[in-house]
PDB file of C-alpha atoms in Angstrom:
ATOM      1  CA  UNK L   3     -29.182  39.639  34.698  1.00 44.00           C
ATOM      2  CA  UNK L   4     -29.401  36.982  37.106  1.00 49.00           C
ATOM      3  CA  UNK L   5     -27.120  34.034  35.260  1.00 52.00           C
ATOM      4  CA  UNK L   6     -24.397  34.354  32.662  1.00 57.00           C
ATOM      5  CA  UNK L   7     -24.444  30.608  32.214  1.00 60.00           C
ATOM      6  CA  UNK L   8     -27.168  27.443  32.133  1.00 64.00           C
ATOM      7  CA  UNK L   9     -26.415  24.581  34.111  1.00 67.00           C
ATOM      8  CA  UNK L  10     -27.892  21.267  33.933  1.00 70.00           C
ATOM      9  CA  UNK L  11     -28.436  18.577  36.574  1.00 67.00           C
ATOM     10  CA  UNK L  12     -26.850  14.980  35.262  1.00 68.00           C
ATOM     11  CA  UNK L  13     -29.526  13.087  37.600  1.00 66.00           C
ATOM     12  CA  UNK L  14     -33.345  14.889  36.343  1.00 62.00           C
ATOM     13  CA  UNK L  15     -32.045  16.825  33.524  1.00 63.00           C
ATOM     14  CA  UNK L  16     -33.588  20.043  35.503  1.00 64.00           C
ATOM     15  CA  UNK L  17     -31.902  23.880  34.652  1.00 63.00           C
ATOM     16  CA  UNK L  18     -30.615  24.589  37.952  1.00 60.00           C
ATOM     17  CA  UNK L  19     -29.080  28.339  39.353  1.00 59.00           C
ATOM     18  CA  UNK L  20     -26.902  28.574  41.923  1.00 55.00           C
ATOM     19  CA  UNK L  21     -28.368  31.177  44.601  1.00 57.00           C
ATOM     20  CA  UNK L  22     -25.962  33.258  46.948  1.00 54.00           C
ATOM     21  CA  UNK L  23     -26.651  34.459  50.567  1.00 54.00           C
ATOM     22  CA  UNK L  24     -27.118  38.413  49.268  1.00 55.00           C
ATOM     23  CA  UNK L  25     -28.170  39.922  45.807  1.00 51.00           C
ATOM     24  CA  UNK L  26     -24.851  42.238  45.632  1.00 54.00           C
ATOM     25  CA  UNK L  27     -23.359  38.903  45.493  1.00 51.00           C
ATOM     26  CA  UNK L  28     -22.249  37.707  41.926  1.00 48.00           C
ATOM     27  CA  UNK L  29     -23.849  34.371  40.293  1.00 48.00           C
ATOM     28  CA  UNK L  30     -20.550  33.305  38.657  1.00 49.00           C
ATOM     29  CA  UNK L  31     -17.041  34.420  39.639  1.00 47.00           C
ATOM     30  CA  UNK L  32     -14.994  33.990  36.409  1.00 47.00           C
ATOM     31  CA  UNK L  33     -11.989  34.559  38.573  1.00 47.00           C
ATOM     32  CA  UNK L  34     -12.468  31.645  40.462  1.00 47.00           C
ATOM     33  CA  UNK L  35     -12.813  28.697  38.086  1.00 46.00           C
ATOM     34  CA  UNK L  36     -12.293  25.429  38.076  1.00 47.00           C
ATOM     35  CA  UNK L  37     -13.854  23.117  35.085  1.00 50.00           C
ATOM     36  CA  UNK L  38     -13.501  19.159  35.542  1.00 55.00           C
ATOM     37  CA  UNK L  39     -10.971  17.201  33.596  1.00 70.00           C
ATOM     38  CA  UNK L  40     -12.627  15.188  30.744  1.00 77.00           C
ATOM     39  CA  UNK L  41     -11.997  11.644  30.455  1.00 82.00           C
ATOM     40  CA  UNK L  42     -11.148   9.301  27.446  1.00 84.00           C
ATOM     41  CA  UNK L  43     -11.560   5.274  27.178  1.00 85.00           C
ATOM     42  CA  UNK L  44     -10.174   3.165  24.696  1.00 86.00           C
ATOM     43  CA  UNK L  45     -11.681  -0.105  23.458  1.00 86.00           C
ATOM     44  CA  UNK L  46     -10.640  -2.609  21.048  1.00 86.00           C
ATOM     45  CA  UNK L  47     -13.252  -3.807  18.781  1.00 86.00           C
ATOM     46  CA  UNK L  48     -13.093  -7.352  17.184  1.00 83.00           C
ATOM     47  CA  UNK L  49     -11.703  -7.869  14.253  1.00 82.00           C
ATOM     48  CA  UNK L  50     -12.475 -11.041  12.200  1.00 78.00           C
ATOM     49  CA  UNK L  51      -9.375 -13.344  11.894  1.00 71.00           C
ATOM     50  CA  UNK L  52      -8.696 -13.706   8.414  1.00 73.00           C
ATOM     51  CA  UNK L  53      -6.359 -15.246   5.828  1.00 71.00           C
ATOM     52  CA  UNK L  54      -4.636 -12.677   4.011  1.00 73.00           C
ATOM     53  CA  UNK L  55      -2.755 -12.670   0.743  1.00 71.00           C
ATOM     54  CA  UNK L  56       0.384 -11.472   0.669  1.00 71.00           C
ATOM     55  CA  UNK L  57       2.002  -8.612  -0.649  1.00 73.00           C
ATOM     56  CA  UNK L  58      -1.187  -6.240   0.367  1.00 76.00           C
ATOM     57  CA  UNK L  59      -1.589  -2.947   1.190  1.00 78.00           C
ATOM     58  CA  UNK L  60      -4.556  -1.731   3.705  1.00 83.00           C
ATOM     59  CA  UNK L  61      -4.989  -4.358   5.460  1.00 84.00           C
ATOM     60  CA  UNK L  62      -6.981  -4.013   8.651  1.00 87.00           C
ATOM     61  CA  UNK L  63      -4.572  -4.865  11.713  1.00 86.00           C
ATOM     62  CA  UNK L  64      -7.056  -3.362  14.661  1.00 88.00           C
ATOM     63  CA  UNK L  65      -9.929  -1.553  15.377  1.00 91.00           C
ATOM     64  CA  UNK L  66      -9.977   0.895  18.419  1.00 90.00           C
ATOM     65  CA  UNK L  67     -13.700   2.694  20.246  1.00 92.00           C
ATOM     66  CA  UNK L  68     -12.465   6.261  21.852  1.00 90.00           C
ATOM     67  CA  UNK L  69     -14.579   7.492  24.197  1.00 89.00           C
ATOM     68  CA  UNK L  70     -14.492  10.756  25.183  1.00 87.00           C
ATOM     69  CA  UNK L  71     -16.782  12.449  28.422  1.00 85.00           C
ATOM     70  CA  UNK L  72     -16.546  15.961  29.793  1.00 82.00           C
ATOM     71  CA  UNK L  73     -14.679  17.404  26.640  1.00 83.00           C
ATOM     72  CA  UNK L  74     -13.079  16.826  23.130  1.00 84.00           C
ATOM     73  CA  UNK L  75      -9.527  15.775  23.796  1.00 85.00           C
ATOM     74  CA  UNK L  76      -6.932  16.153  21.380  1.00 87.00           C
ATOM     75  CA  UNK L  77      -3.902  13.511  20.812  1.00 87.00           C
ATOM     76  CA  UNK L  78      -1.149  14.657  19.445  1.00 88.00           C
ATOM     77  CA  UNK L  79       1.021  11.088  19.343  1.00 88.00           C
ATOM     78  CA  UNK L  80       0.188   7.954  20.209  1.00 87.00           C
ATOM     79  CA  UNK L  81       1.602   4.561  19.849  1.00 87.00           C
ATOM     80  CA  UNK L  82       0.267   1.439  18.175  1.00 88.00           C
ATOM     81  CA  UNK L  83       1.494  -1.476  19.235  1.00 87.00           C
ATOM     82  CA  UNK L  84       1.916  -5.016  17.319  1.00 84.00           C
ATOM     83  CA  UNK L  85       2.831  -8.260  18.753  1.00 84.00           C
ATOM     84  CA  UNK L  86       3.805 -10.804  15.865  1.00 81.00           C
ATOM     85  CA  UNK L  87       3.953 -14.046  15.933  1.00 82.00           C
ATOM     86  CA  UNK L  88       5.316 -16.381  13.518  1.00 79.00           C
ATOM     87  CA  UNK L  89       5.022 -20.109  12.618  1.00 74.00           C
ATOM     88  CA  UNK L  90       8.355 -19.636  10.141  1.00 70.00           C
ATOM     89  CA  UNK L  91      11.422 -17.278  10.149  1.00 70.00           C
ATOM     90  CA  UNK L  92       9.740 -15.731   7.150  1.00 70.00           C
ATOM     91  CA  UNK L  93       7.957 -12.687   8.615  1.00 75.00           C
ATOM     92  CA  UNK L  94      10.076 -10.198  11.070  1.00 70.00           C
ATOM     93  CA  UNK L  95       8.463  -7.216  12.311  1.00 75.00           C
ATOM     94  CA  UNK L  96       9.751  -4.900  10.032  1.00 72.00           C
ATOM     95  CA  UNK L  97       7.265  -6.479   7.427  1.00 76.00           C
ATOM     96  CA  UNK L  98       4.719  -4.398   8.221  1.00 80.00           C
ATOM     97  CA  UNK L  99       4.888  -0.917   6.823  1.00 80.00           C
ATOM     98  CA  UNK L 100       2.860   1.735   6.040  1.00 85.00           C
ATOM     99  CA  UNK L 101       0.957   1.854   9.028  1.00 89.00           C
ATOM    100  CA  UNK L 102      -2.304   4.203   8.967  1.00 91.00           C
ATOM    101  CA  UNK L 103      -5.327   5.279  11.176  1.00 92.00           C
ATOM    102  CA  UNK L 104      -8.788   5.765   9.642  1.00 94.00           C
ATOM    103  CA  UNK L 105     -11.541   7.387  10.733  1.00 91.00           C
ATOM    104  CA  UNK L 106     -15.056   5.617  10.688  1.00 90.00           C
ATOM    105  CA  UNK L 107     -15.917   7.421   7.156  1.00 91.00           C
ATOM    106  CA  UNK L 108     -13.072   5.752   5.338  1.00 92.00           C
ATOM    107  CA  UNK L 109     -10.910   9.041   5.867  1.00 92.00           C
ATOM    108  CA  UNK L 110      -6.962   8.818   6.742  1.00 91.00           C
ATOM    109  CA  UNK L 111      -6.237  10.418   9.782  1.00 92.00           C
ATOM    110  CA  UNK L 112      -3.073   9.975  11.003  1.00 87.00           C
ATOM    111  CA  UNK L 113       0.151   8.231   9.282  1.00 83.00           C
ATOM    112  CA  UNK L 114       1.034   6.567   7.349  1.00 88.00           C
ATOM    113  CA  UNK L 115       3.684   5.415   9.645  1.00 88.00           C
ATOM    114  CA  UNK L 116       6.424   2.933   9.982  1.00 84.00           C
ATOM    115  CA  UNK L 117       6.712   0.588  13.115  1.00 83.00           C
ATOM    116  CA  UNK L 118      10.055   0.426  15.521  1.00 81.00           C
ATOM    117  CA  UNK L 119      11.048  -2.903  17.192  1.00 79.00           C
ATOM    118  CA  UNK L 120      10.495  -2.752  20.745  1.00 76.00           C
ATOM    119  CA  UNK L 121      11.571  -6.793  21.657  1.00 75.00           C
ATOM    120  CA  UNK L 122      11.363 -10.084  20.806  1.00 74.00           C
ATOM    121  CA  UNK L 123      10.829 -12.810  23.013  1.00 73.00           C
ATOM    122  CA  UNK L 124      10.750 -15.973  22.284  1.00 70.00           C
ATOM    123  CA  UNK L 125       8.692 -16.135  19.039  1.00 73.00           C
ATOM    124  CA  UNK L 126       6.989 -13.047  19.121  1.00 80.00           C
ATOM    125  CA  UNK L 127       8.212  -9.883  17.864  1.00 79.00           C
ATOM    126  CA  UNK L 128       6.840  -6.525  19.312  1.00 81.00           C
ATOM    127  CA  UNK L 129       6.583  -3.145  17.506  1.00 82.00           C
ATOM    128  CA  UNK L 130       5.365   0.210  17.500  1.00 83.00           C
ATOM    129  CA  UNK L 131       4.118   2.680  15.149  1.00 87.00           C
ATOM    130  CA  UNK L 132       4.102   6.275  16.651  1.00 87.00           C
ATOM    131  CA  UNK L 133       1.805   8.500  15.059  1.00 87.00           C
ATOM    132  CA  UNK L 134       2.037  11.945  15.574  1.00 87.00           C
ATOM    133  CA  UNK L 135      -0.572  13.259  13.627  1.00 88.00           C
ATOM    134  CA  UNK L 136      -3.143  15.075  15.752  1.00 90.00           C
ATOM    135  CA  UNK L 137      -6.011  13.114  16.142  1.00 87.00           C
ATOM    136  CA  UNK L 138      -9.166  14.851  17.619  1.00 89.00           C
ATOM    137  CA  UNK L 139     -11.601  12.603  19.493  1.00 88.00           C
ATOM    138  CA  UNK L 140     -15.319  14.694  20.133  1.00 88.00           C
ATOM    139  CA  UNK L 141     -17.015  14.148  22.862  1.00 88.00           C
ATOM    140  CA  UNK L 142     -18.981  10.703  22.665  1.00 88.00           C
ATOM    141  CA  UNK L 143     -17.562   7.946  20.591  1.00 91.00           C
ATOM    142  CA  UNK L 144     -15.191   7.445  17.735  1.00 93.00           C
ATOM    143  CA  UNK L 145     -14.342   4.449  15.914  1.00 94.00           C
ATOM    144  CA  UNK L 146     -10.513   3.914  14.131  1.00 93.00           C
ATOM    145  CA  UNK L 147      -9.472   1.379  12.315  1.00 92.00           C
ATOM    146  CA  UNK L 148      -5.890   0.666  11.490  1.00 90.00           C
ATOM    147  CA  UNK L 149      -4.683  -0.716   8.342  1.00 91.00           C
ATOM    148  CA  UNK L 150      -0.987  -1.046   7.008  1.00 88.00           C
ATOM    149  CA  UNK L 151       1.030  -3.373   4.175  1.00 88.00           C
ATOM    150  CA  UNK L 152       2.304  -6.987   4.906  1.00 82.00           C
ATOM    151  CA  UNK L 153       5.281  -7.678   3.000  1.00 79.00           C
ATOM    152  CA  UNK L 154       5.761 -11.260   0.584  1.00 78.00           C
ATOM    153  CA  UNK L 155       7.267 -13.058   3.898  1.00 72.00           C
ATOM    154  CA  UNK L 156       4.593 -14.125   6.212  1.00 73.00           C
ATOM    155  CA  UNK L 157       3.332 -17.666   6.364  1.00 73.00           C
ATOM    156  CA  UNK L 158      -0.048 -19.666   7.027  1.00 75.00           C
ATOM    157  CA  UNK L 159      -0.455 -19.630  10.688  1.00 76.00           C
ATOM    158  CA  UNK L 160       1.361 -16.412  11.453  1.00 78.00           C
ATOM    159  CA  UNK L 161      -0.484 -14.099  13.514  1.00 80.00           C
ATOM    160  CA  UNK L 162      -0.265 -10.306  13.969  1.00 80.00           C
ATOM    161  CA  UNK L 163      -1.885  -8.353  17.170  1.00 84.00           C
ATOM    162  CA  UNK L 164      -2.750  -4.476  17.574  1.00 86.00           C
ATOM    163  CA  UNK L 165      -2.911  -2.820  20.720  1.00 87.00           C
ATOM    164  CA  UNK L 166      -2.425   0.426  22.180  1.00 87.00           C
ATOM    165  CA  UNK L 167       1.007   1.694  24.170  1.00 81.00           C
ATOM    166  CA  UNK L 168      -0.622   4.382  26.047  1.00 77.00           C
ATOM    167  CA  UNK L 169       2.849   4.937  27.083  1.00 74.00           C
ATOM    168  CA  UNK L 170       3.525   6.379  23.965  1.00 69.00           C
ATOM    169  CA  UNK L 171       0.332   9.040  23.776  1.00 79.00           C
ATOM    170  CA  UNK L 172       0.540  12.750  24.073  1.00 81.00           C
ATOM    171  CA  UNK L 173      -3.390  13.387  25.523  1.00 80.00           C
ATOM    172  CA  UNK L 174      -4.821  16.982  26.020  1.00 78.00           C
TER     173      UNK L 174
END
């Protein structure tokens, strides 16, 4: 057999197979491997601003593209990050519970989760919810939306941000 494997060429698309200087030479030298590291990207997505009634559960706080080239990775925690900011001394951070990922069919994923205060300056209030739920990202692209509970205490004007602490992500 002259190849154990097909490779294709990124730039034509063409099959191409490796040739070697003698025939008793072997095609593919499985001890003597080395496969590229994939590579993931994360986007935020837009997310129409909103009034919001209080007291509700699944609301959307963020939406998040993953995209992943060379292989599927796997994350295994990963850290959502909130930055609040409020017009009264209503809402505090820990107003926002329940904190959980979906997938782009409407299925939960990962959480639900409750954030940790990180700071506060001035009038904003930062937060994270870890989850550690493993979340498997294919290769191509993968929308998630996060959603969690607002509590009775936030005010017209307040506003709540979702971001991504890539500090706090376990990757593989």
């Amino acid at each position: 057999k002259q190849a154990d494997m097909v490779v294709v060429g990124d730039t034509y698309g063409y099959n191409v197979l490796p040739t070697f200087p003698n025939s008793g030479e072997p095609y593919f030298d499985s001890n003597n491997v080395t496969i590229g590291d994939g590579t993931l990207r994360i986007e935020s997505m837009s997310v129409t601003p909103t009034n919001i009634t209080e007291g509700l559960s699944d609301v959307v706080l963020g939406k998040f593209k993953f995209v992943a080239k060379g292989e599927a990775m796997n994350i295994t925690s990963i850290g959502w990050n909130f930055a609040l900011t409020t017009t009264t001394d209503g809402a505090l951070w820990s107003d926002v519970t329940n904190v959980v990922v979906y997938d782009g069919d409407g299925n939960s994923v990962a959480g639900p989760v409750d954030p940790v205060k990180d700071s506060t300056q001035g009038g904003t209030s930062n937060f994270t919810a870890t989850t550690t739920d493993t979340l498997t990202i294919p290769v191509g692209e993968v929308e998630y939306t996060v959603k969690g509970k607002l509590s009775n205490d936030f005010g017209a004007g307040d506003t709540l941000q979702a971001g991504i602490s890539i500090g706090a992500a376990t990757i593989k």
